[in-house]
Coordinates of C-alpha atoms in Angstrom, one line a residue:
M14 CA -53.2 -48.1 -112.6
R15 CA -54.7 -44.8 -114.1
Q16 CA -51.9 -42.9 -112.5
F17 CA -49.3 -45.3 -113.9
L18 CA -50.8 -45.0 -117.3
R19 CA -50.8 -41.2 -117.0
L20 CA -47.2 -41.1 -115.9
S21 CA -46.3 -43.4 -118.8
F22 CA -48.0 -41.0 -121.2
I23 CA -46.1 -38.0 -119.8
V24 CA -42.8 -39.8 -120.3
Y25 CA -43.8 -40.8 -123.8
I26 CA -44.8 -37.2 -124.7
V27 CA -41.5 -35.9 -123.3
L28 CA -39.6 -38.3 -125.4
R29 CA -41.9 -38.0 -128.5
Y30 CA -41.3 -34.2 -128.7
G31 CA -37.6 -34.5 -127.9
L32 CA -37.7 -32.6 -124.6
D33 CA -35.1 -35.1 -123.3
E34 CA -32.7 -33.5 -125.8
L35 CA -33.6 -30.1 -124.3
A36 CA -33.1 -31.3 -120.8
L37 CA -30.1 -33.4 -121.3
S38 CA -28.2 -31.3 -123.8
P39 CA -25.4 -30.4 -121.4
F40 CA -24.7 -34.1 -120.8
R41 CA -25.3 -35.7 -124.2
Q42 CA -25.8 -39.1 -122.7
R43 CA -25.8 -41.4 -125.7
P44 CA -27.4 -44.4 -124.0
V45 CA -30.3 -42.3 -122.9
R46 CA -30.8 -40.8 -126.3
V47 CA -30.7 -44.2 -128.0
L48 CA -33.3 -45.5 -125.5
A49 CA -35.6 -42.5 -126.1
R50 CA -35.5 -43.1 -129.9
L51 CA -36.3 -46.8 -129.4
I52 CA -39.3 -46.0 -127.2
T53 CA -40.6 -43.4 -129.6
F54 CA -39.8 -45.2 -132.8
G55 CA -39.9 -42.9 -135.8
R56 CA -39.9 -39.6 -133.9
R57 CA -38.7 -36.6 -135.9
L58 CA -37.2 -33.4 -134.4
E59 CA -37.1 -31.1 -137.4
E60 CA -39.4 -28.6 -135.7
P61 CA -37.8 -25.8 -133.6
R62 CA -37.4 -26.7 -129.9
G63 CA -39.9 -24.0 -128.9
V64 CA -42.6 -25.4 -131.1
R65 CA -41.9 -28.9 -129.8
L66 CA -42.1 -27.7 -126.2
R67 CA -45.4 -25.8 -126.8
R68 CA -47.0 -28.8 -128.6
A69 CA -45.9 -31.2 -125.8
L70 CA -47.5 -29.0 -123.1
E71 CA -50.7 -28.8 -125.2
R72 CA -50.8 -32.6 -125.5
L73 CA -50.2 -33.0 -121.8
G74 CA -53.3 -31.0 -120.8
P75 CA -54.4 -27.9 -118.8
I76 CA -52.0 -28.2 -115.9
F77 CA -49.0 -28.3 -118.1
V78 CA -50.4 -25.5 -120.3
K79 CA -50.7 -23.3 -117.2
F80 CA -47.1 -24.1 -116.3
G81 CA -46.1 -22.9 -119.8
Q82 CA -48.1 -19.8 -119.4
V83 CA -46.2 -18.9 -116.2
L84 CA -42.9 -19.6 -118.0
S85 CA -43.8 -17.4 -120.9
T86 CA -43.7 -14.3 -118.7
R87 CA -40.1 -15.0 -117.6
R88 CA -38.2 -13.8 -120.7
D89 CA -35.2 -13.1 -118.5
L90 CA -35.0 -16.8 -117.6
L91 CA -35.7 -18.4 -121.0
P92 CA -34.2 -18.1 -124.4
P93 CA -36.3 -15.8 -126.7
D94 CA -37.3 -18.7 -129.0
L95 CA -38.9 -20.6 -126.1
S96 CA -40.5 -17.5 -124.6
D97 CA -42.1 -16.5 -127.9
E98 CA -43.5 -19.9 -128.5
L99 CA -44.8 -20.4 -125.0
A100 CA -46.6 -17.0 -125.2
K101 CA -49.0 -18.7 -127.7
L102 CA -50.3 -20.8 -124.8
Q103 CA -51.9 -17.7 -123.2
D104 CA -54.8 -17.4 -125.5
R105 CA -54.1 -19.5 -128.6
V106 CA -54.5 -23.1 -127.4
P107 CA -56.2 -25.1 -130.2
P108 CA -60.0 -24.7 -129.9
F109 CA -62.5 -27.4 -129.8
P110 CA -65.1 -27.5 -132.6
A111 CA -67.8 -24.8 -132.9
A112 CA -70.5 -27.4 -133.2
Q113 CA -69.4 -28.9 -129.9
A114 CA -69.4 -25.4 -128.3
R115 CA -73.0 -24.8 -129.4
E116 CA -74.0 -28.2 -128.1
L117 CA -72.5 -27.4 -124.7
V118 CA -74.3 -24.0 -124.6
E119 CA -77.6 -25.6 -125.4
K120 CA -77.1 -28.2 -122.8
A121 CA -76.3 -25.6 -120.1
F122 CA -79.3 -23.4 -120.9
G123 CA -81.7 -26.2 -121.8
R124 CA -82.8 -24.4 -125.0
P125 CA -81.5 -23.7 -128.5
V126 CA -78.7 -21.2 -129.0
D127 CA -80.9 -19.1 -131.3
A128 CA -83.5 -18.8 -128.5
V129 CA -80.9 -17.2 -126.2
F130 CA -78.7 -15.2 -128.7
A131 CA -79.6 -13.1 -131.7
R132 CA -76.1 -14.0 -133.0
F133 CA -73.5 -16.5 -131.8
D134 CA -70.1 -16.4 -133.5
A135 CA -68.9 -19.9 -134.4
E136 CA -65.2 -18.8 -134.5
P137 CA -63.8 -18.5 -130.9
V138 CA -62.1 -15.2 -130.2
A139 CA -59.8 -16.8 -127.6
S140 CA -59.0 -20.4 -126.6
A141 CA -57.2 -21.2 -123.4
S142 CA -56.4 -24.3 -121.4
V143 CA -59.7 -24.5 -119.5
A144 CA -62.2 -22.8 -121.8
Q145 CA -62.8 -20.8 -124.9
V146 CA -64.7 -17.6 -125.6
H147 CA -67.2 -16.7 -128.4
F148 CA -68.6 -13.3 -129.0
A149 CA -72.4 -13.1 -129.2
L150 CA -75.4 -10.7 -129.3
L151 CA -78.2 -11.0 -126.9
Q152 CA -81.9 -10.7 -128.0
D153 CA -82.0 -7.2 -126.3
G154 CA -79.0 -6.0 -128.4
R155 CA -76.3 -6.2 -125.8
E156 CA -72.9 -7.4 -127.0
V157 CA -71.5 -10.2 -124.8
A158 CA -68.7 -12.7 -124.5
V159 CA -69.7 -16.3 -123.9
K160 CA -67.1 -18.5 -122.1
V161 CA -67.6 -22.2 -122.6
L162 CA -65.8 -24.8 -120.4
R163 CA -63.8 -27.4 -122.4
P164 CA -65.5 -30.9 -122.5
R165 CA -64.2 -33.7 -120.2
M166 CA -62.0 -31.2 -118.3
L167 CA -62.7 -32.6 -114.8
A168 CA -61.5 -36.2 -115.6
T169 CA -58.2 -35.0 -117.1
I170 CA -57.5 -32.7 -114.2
E171 CA -58.4 -35.3 -111.6
D172 CA -55.9 -37.7 -113.1
D173 CA -53.1 -35.1 -113.2
L174 CA -53.8 -33.9 -109.6
A175 CA -53.9 -37.5 -108.3
L176 CA -50.4 -38.0 -109.8
L177 CA -49.2 -34.7 -108.4
H178 CA -50.5 -35.7 -104.9
R179 CA -48.6 -38.9 -105.1
L180 CA -45.4 -37.2 -106.3
A181 CA -45.7 -34.7 -103.5
R182 CA -45.9 -37.6 -101.0
W183 CA -42.7 -39.1 -102.5
V184 CA -40.9 -35.8 -102.4
E185 CA -41.9 -35.3 -98.7
R186 CA -40.6 -38.8 -97.8
L187 CA -37.5 -39.0 -99.9
S188 CA -36.2 -35.4 -100.0
A189 CA -34.3 -33.8 -97.2
D190 CA -36.2 -30.6 -98.0
G191 CA -39.5 -32.3 -98.3
K192 CA -41.0 -31.5 -95.0
R193 CA -39.8 -27.9 -95.1
L194 CA -41.2 -27.3 -98.6
R195 CA -44.5 -28.8 -97.6
P196 CA -45.3 -30.1 -101.1
R197 CA -48.5 -31.8 -100.1
E198 CA -50.0 -28.6 -98.8
V199 CA -48.8 -26.7 -101.9
V200 CA -50.4 -29.3 -104.2
A201 CA -53.6 -29.2 -102.1
E202 CA -53.7 -25.4 -102.7
F203 CA -53.2 -25.9 -106.4
D204 CA -56.0 -28.6 -106.3
T205 CA -58.4 -26.1 -104.7
Y206 CA -57.7 -23.3 -107.2
L207 CA -58.0 -25.6 -110.2
H208 CA -61.3 -27.0 -109.1
D209 CA -62.5 -23.5 -108.5
E210 CA -61.5 -22.6 -112.0
L211 CA -63.8 -25.3 -113.4
D212 CA -66.9 -23.7 -111.8
L213 CA -67.8 -20.7 -114.0
V214 CA -70.4 -19.5 -111.5
R215 CA -67.6 -19.1 -109.0
E216 CA -65.5 -17.3 -111.6
A217 CA -68.5 -14.9 -112.3
A218 CA -68.7 -14.2 -108.5
N219 CA -65.0 -13.5 -108.4
A220 CA -65.4 -11.0 -111.3
A221 CA -68.3 -9.3 -109.5
Q222 CA -66.3 -8.9 -106.3
L223 CA -63.3 -7.5 -108.1
R224 CA -65.5 -5.1 -110.1
R225 CA -66.9 -3.7 -106.8
N226 CA -63.5 -3.5 -105.2
M227 CA -61.9 -1.6 -108.2
Q228 CA -64.8 0.8 -108.9
G229 CA -63.2 3.8 -107.1
L230 CA -59.7 3.2 -108.4
D231 CA -60.5 4.2 -112.1
L232 CA -57.5 2.2 -113.3
V233 CA -59.0 -1.1 -114.4
L234 CA -62.2 -2.2 -116.2
I235 CA -63.9 -5.5 -115.3
P236 CA -66.8 -6.9 -117.3
E237 CA -70.3 -7.1 -115.8
M238 CA -71.8 -10.5 -115.5
V239 CA -75.2 -11.5 -117.1
W240 CA -76.3 -13.5 -114.1
D241 CA -79.3 -15.0 -115.8
L242 CA -77.0 -16.7 -118.2
C243 CA -74.2 -17.9 -115.9
T244 CA -74.0 -21.7 -115.2
P245 CA -71.1 -23.9 -113.9
T246 CA -70.1 -24.7 -117.6
V247 CA -71.1 -21.5 -119.5
M248 CA -70.6 -17.9 -118.4
V249 CA -72.0 -14.8 -120.2
M250 CA -70.5 -11.4 -119.6
Q251 CA -70.2 -7.9 -121.0
R252 CA -68.0 -7.8 -124.1
M253 CA -64.9 -5.8 -123.6
S254 CA -63.0 -4.0 -126.4
G255 CA -59.3 -3.6 -125.9
V256 CA -55.8 -4.4 -127.2
P257 CA -53.8 -7.2 -125.6
I258 CA -51.1 -5.8 -123.5
N259 CA -48.4 -7.7 -125.3
Q260 CA -49.2 -5.9 -128.6
T261 CA -46.9 -3.1 -127.6
Q262 CA -46.3 -1.7 -131.1
R263 CA -50.1 -1.2 -131.6
L264 CA -50.4 0.4 -128.2
R265 CA -47.5 2.7 -128.8
E266 CA -48.9 3.8 -132.1
A267 CA -52.2 4.6 -130.3
G268 CA -50.4 6.9 -127.9
V269 CA -50.6 4.9 -124.7
D270 CA -48.2 6.1 -121.9
F271 CA -46.3 3.0 -121.1
R272 CA -44.6 4.4 -118.0
K273 CA -48.0 5.3 -116.5
L274 CA -49.4 1.9 -117.5
A275 CA -46.5 0.2 -115.7
R276 CA -47.0 2.3 -112.5
D277 CA -50.8 1.7 -112.7
G278 CA -50.2 -2.0 -112.9
V279 CA -48.1 -1.9 -109.7
T280 CA -50.8 0.2 -107.9
I281 CA -53.6 -2.2 -109.0
F282 CA -51.6 -5.2 -107.7
F283 CA -50.7 -3.8 -104.3
T284 CA -54.3 -2.4 -103.9
Q285 CA -55.8 -5.8 -104.5
V286 CA -53.3 -7.6 -102.2
F287 CA -53.0 -5.2 -99.3
R288 CA -56.2 -3.2 -99.2
D289 CA -58.6 -5.9 -100.3
G290 CA -56.8 -9.2 -99.7
F291 CA -58.5 -10.4 -102.9
F292 CA -56.4 -10.4 -106.1
H293 CA -56.4 -11.5 -109.7
A294 CA -53.9 -14.4 -109.6
D295 CA -53.6 -15.2 -113.3
M296 CA -52.2 -12.0 -114.7
H297 CA -50.5 -13.3 -117.8
P298 CA -50.7 -11.1 -121.0
G299 CA -53.5 -13.2 -122.4
N300 CA -55.8 -12.0 -119.6
I301 CA -54.8 -8.3 -119.7
Q302 CA -55.9 -5.8 -122.3
V303 CA -55.7 -2.0 -122.6
S304 CA -58.7 0.2 -123.5
L305 CA -58.4 2.6 -126.4
D306 CA -61.9 3.9 -126.0
P307 CA -61.7 7.8 -125.5
A308 CA -63.8 7.6 -122.3
T309 CA -61.5 5.0 -120.7
F310 CA -58.3 5.4 -122.7
G311 CA -55.2 3.8 -121.2
R312 CA -57.0 1.8 -118.5
Y313 CA -56.4 -1.9 -118.0
I314 CA -59.0 -4.4 -118.9
A315 CA -58.9 -7.6 -116.7
L316 CA -60.3 -10.9 -118.0
D317 CA -60.4 -14.5 -116.8
F318 CA -61.2 -14.6 -113.1
G319 CA -60.9 -18.4 -112.5
I320 CA -57.9 -18.1 -110.2
I321 CA -58.2 -15.6 -107.4
G322 CA -55.9 -15.3 -104.4
T323 CA -57.0 -14.3 -100.9
L324 CA -55.1 -13.1 -97.9
N325 CA -56.4 -12.7 -94.3
E326 CA -55.6 -9.8 -92.1
V327 CA -52.7 -11.6 -90.4
D328 CA -51.1 -12.4 -93.8
K329 CA -51.6 -8.9 -95.1
D330 CA -50.1 -7.3 -92.0
Y331 CA -47.1 -9.6 -92.0
L332 CA -46.4 -9.1 -95.7
A333 CA -46.8 -5.4 -95.5
Q334 CA -44.3 -5.1 -92.6
N335 CA -41.9 -7.3 -94.6
F336 CA -42.2 -5.2 -97.7
I337 CA -41.8 -1.9 -95.8
A338 CA -38.8 -3.3 -93.8
F339 CA -37.3 -4.5 -97.1
F340 CA -37.9 -1.1 -98.9
R341 CA -36.2 0.6 -95.9
R342 CA -33.4 -1.9 -96.1
D343 CA -34.1 -2.8 -92.5
Y344 CA -32.9 -6.4 -92.9
K345 CA -32.9 -7.0 -89.1
R346 CA -36.6 -6.3 -89.0
V347 CA -37.2 -8.7 -91.9
A348 CA -35.3 -11.4 -90.0
E349 CA -37.2 -10.7 -86.8
L350 CA -40.5 -11.0 -88.6
H351 CA -39.5 -14.4 -90.0
V352 CA -38.8 -15.5 -86.4
E353 CA -42.0 -13.9 -85.0
S354 CA -44.2 -15.5 -87.6
G355 CA -42.8 -19.0 -87.1
W356 CA -41.3 -19.2 -90.6
V357 CA -38.0 -20.1 -89.1
P358 CA -37.2 -22.0 -85.8
P359 CA -37.2 -19.8 -82.7
T360 CA -33.6 -20.8 -82.1
T361 CA -32.5 -19.1 -85.3
R362 CA -29.8 -16.4 -84.9
V363 CA -31.4 -13.2 -86.0
D364 CA -28.0 -11.6 -86.9
A365 CA -27.1 -14.5 -89.1
L366 CA -30.4 -14.5 -91.0
E367 CA -30.2 -10.7 -91.3
G368 CA -26.8 -11.0 -92.9
A369 CA -28.0 -13.6 -95.4
I370 CA -31.0 -11.6 -96.4
R371 CA -28.8 -8.5 -96.9
A372 CA -26.5 -10.4 -99.2
V373 CA -29.4 -11.4 -101.4
C374 CA -31.3 -8.1 -101.5
E375 CA -28.8 -5.3 -101.2
P376 CA -27.3 -5.6 -104.7
H377 CA -30.8 -5.0 -106.3
F378 CA -31.7 -1.6 -104.8
D379 CA -31.5 1.6 -106.9
R380 CA -31.6 -0.4 -110.1
P381 CA -34.2 -0.3 -112.8
L382 CA -36.4 -3.3 -113.4
K383 CA -34.5 -4.2 -116.6
D384 CA -31.4 -4.9 -114.4
I385 CA -33.3 -6.9 -111.7
S386 CA -34.6 -10.4 -112.0
L387 CA -37.0 -11.3 -109.2
G388 CA -36.6 -14.9 -110.5
Q389 CA -33.0 -14.8 -109.6
V390 CA -33.7 -13.0 -106.3
L391 CA -36.3 -15.6 -105.4
M392 CA -33.8 -18.4 -106.3
R393 CA -31.2 -17.0 -104.0
L394 CA -33.7 -16.5 -101.2
F395 CA -34.8 -20.1 -101.7
Q396 CA -31.2 -21.2 -101.2
T397 CA -31.0 -19.0 -98.1
S398 CA -34.2 -20.6 -96.8
R399 CA -32.7 -24.0 -97.1
R400 CA -29.8 -22.9 -94.9
F401 CA -32.1 -21.5 -92.2
N402 CA -34.9 -24.2 -92.5
V403 CA -37.5 -21.6 -93.6
H404 CA -41.0 -23.2 -93.9
I405 CA -42.8 -22.6 -97.2
Q406 CA -46.3 -21.0 -96.7
P407 CA -48.7 -22.6 -99.2
Q408 CA -51.3 -19.8 -98.9
L409 CA -48.7 -17.5 -100.4
V410 CA -47.8 -19.6 -103.5
L411 CA -50.3 -17.7 -105.7
L412 CA -49.0 -14.4 -104.5
Q413 CA -45.5 -15.3 -105.5
K414 CA -46.7 -16.5 -108.9
T415 CA -48.7 -13.2 -109.4
L416 CA -45.7 -11.1 -108.3
L417 CA -43.7 -12.8 -111.1
N418 CA -46.5 -12.1 -113.6
V419 CA -46.5 -8.4 -112.5
E420 CA -42.7 -8.2 -112.9
G421 CA -42.9 -9.8 -116.4
L422 CA -45.6 -7.3 -117.5
G423 CA -43.6 -4.4 -116.0
R424 CA -40.5 -5.5 -117.8
E425 CA -42.3 -5.4 -121.1
L426 CA -43.9 -2.0 -120.5
D427 CA -41.2 0.0 -118.8
P428 CA -37.8 -1.5 -118.3
E429 CA -36.8 1.6 -116.4
L430 CA -39.5 1.1 -113.8
D431 CA -38.3 1.2 -110.2
L432 CA -40.5 -1.3 -108.6
W433 CA -39.4 -0.4 -105.0
T434 CA -39.9 3.3 -105.4
T435 CA -43.3 2.9 -106.9
A436 CA -44.6 0.5 -104.3
K437 CA -43.1 2.0 -101.1
P438 CA -45.4 5.1 -100.7
F439 CA -48.5 2.8 -101.3
L440 CA -47.4 0.4 -98.6
E441 CA -46.5 3.2 -96.1
R442 CA -49.9 4.7 -96.7
W443 CA -51.6 1.4 -96.2
M444 CA -49.7 0.8 -92.9
D445 CA -50.8 4.2 -91.7
E446 CA -54.4 3.3 -92.5
Q447 CA -53.9 0.1 -90.4
I448 CA -52.1 1.4 -87.3
G449 CA -52.2 5.2 -87.4
W450 CA -55.0 7.7 -86.7
R451 CA -56.5 7.1 -90.1
G452 CA -56.7 3.4 -89.3
L453 CA -58.4 4.1 -86.0
L454 CA -61.0 6.3 -87.7
L455 CA -61.6 3.7 -90.4
R456 CA -62.1 1.0 -87.8
L457 CA -64.5 3.2 -85.9
E458 CA -66.5 3.9 -89.1
K459 CA -66.5 0.2 -89.8
Q460 CA -67.9 -0.6 -86.4
A461 CA -70.4 2.2 -86.4
P462 CA -73.4 -0.1 -87.2
H463 CA -72.5 -2.3 -84.2
Y464 CA -72.3 0.8 -82.0
A465 CA -75.6 2.0 -83.3
H466 CA -77.3 -1.1 -81.9
L467 CA -75.3 -1.0 -78.7
L468 CA -75.8 2.6 -77.7
P469 CA -79.6 2.4 -76.9
E470 CA -78.8 -0.6 -74.7
L471 CA -76.2 1.2 -72.6
P472 CA -78.6 2.6 -69.9
R473 CA -80.1 -0.8 -69.3
L474 CA -76.6 -2.5 -69.3
L475 CA -75.2 0.2 -67.0
H476 CA -78.2 -0.2 -64.6
Q477 CA -77.7 -3.9 -64.6
R478 CA -74.0 -3.5 -63.9
L479 CA -74.6 -1.2 -61.0
Q480 CA -77.1 -3.7 -59.5
E481 CA -74.6 -6.4 -59.6
P482 CA -72.7 -5.3 -56.5
A483 CA -75.9 -5.1 -54.4
A484 CA -77.0 -8.5 -55.7
R485 CA -73.6 -9.9 -54.9
A486 CA -73.8 -8.4 -51.4
D487 CA -77.2 -10.0 -50.8
E488 CA -75.8 -13.3 -52.0
E489 CA -72.8 -13.0 -49.7
R490 CA -75.1 -12.2 -46.7
L491 CA -77.3 -15.2 -47.5
L492 CA -74.2 -17.4 -47.8
L493 CA -72.8 -16.1 -44.5
G494 CA -76.2 -16.8 -42.8
L495 CA -76.2 -20.3 -44.2
L496 CA -72.7 -20.9 -42.9
A497 CA -73.6 -19.6 -39.5
Q498 CA -76.7 -21.8 -39.4
Q499 CA -74.5 -24.8 -40.4
R500 CA -72.1 -24.1 -37.6
R501 CA -74.9 -23.9 -35.1
S502 CA -76.4 -27.1 -36.4
H503 CA -72.9 -28.7 -36.2
R504 CA -72.5 -27.6 -32.5
L505 CA -75.9 -28.9 -31.6
L506 CA -75.2 -32.2 -33.3
Q507 CA -72.0 -32.5 -31.4
A508 CA -73.7 -31.8 -28.1
L509 CA -76.4 -34.4 -28.8
V510 CA -73.7 -37.0 -29.7
F511 CA -71.6 -36.3 -26.6
G512 CA -74.8 -36.2 -24.4
A513 CA -75.9 -39.6 -25.8
L514 CA -72.4 -41.0 -25.3
G515 CA -72.3 -39.7 -21.7
F516 CA -75.8 -41.2 -21.0
L517 CA -74.7 -44.6 -22.3
A518 CA -71.5 -44.5 -20.3
G519 CA -73.5 -43.7 -17.1
V520 CA -75.9 -46.6 -17.8
V521 CA -73.0 -49.0 -18.3
A522 CA -71.2 -47.8 -15.2
T523 CA -74.4 -48.1 -13.1
Q524 CA -74.9 -51.7 -14.3
L525 CA -71.3 -52.6 -13.5
L526 CA -71.5 -51.1 -10.0
M527 CA -74.7 -53.0 -9.2
H528 CA -73.2 -56.2 -10.5
W529 CA -70.1 -55.7 -8.4
R530 CA -72.1 -55.1 -5.2
G531 CA -74.3 -58.1 -5.8

């Protein structure tokens, strides 16, 4: 019943804000429009369509807001009025009252706000779909940012996820592509990431891990956590000062090198994905700033670590080989990797898949990013995947989303950026570290602690190993002796049995002879 009510509410909001007009404008079905007006009696559509779309997503809740955030980075796929309005969802979601924020903070810490902070700003500096952020000053003078989870978030998300799970089951049963697309697994992945995002202690741990990983790169700044003040609903971290990356005019006036910034963004992304297998998976402009401090001028500042993607060694190796084959235009190898990984049935003709991939990818090489739309490339690859029955990999959904975010940022910063040329040397170096001499040395270094424990044990293990043949020889001699004893016992038993039978036969024969003579 709750899911039915939620679905009814979604339909009502879609009609109330006139999104049916947006969706059905090519068809202009009068009966549908009349029915929509009857259901939402008195609706008024004077506001621009972008405003109506943004307000509808805000009313529908955090999952739909996140969907709008992703769409806002795809200015090549949406009209400017929709993109500009959806961009407001990145950090300008309507905040909840300051008094409620203080109450939530006091509940989390079990003491008054004034006992924890020397100052707590009532006005939030950012308000997003899951939480909002207030600046504050600790009693020891440190400036911090306080992230407070929105109230009643879990119940809202649980309702939407239950509906998504049900819709995924319907799609899998009713759609010809349902099983191939594996919607239930994709929704399950989304479910996991959303629940992780609702635990701010987990987010703080994600930030700490990224901070350690990125320390030697000197391209991105990540706030330090105040662990004594981190709870599942409130997180306190170092305050970062920067300019949002979408404020390009302000950054340009400050002298930021946009081309370097775009290249650094690609380097950060591929380092997190292929070196660490641990990457920031919510890289919309609301979560990315640029430092103007002289000591760290031009570096990225990463915020909001609720959604983190992970890849295991098998995923990283497979993806790296695919990217390198793609950058080298070795489409046959790309097709072979799809077969080897099980992404397509083993009976797939490699040459046919190779030709299909070439037709999608070849037109986009040697072109600047402004002339390439990864959205369109992915759409054509999706159409190709239907033809060859490619199985969607749920664990890579976040990576695909993040890649689109990176492309959207790169398009804003440097439309002339050649994504392929920038990424290719990094991936080739990474593969050399995995399978070349450098990779061998790195693995030996990684295993050094294990070898340090093993080396002192080698003499004893060697002596034990050398003793094994002698021990086996003794065992074999003992076994042979037992077998010989068994054979002797068997022969003796046979002799006794035959002797007894002979004796009995003699007795019987004697008795018969005496009886015959008598």
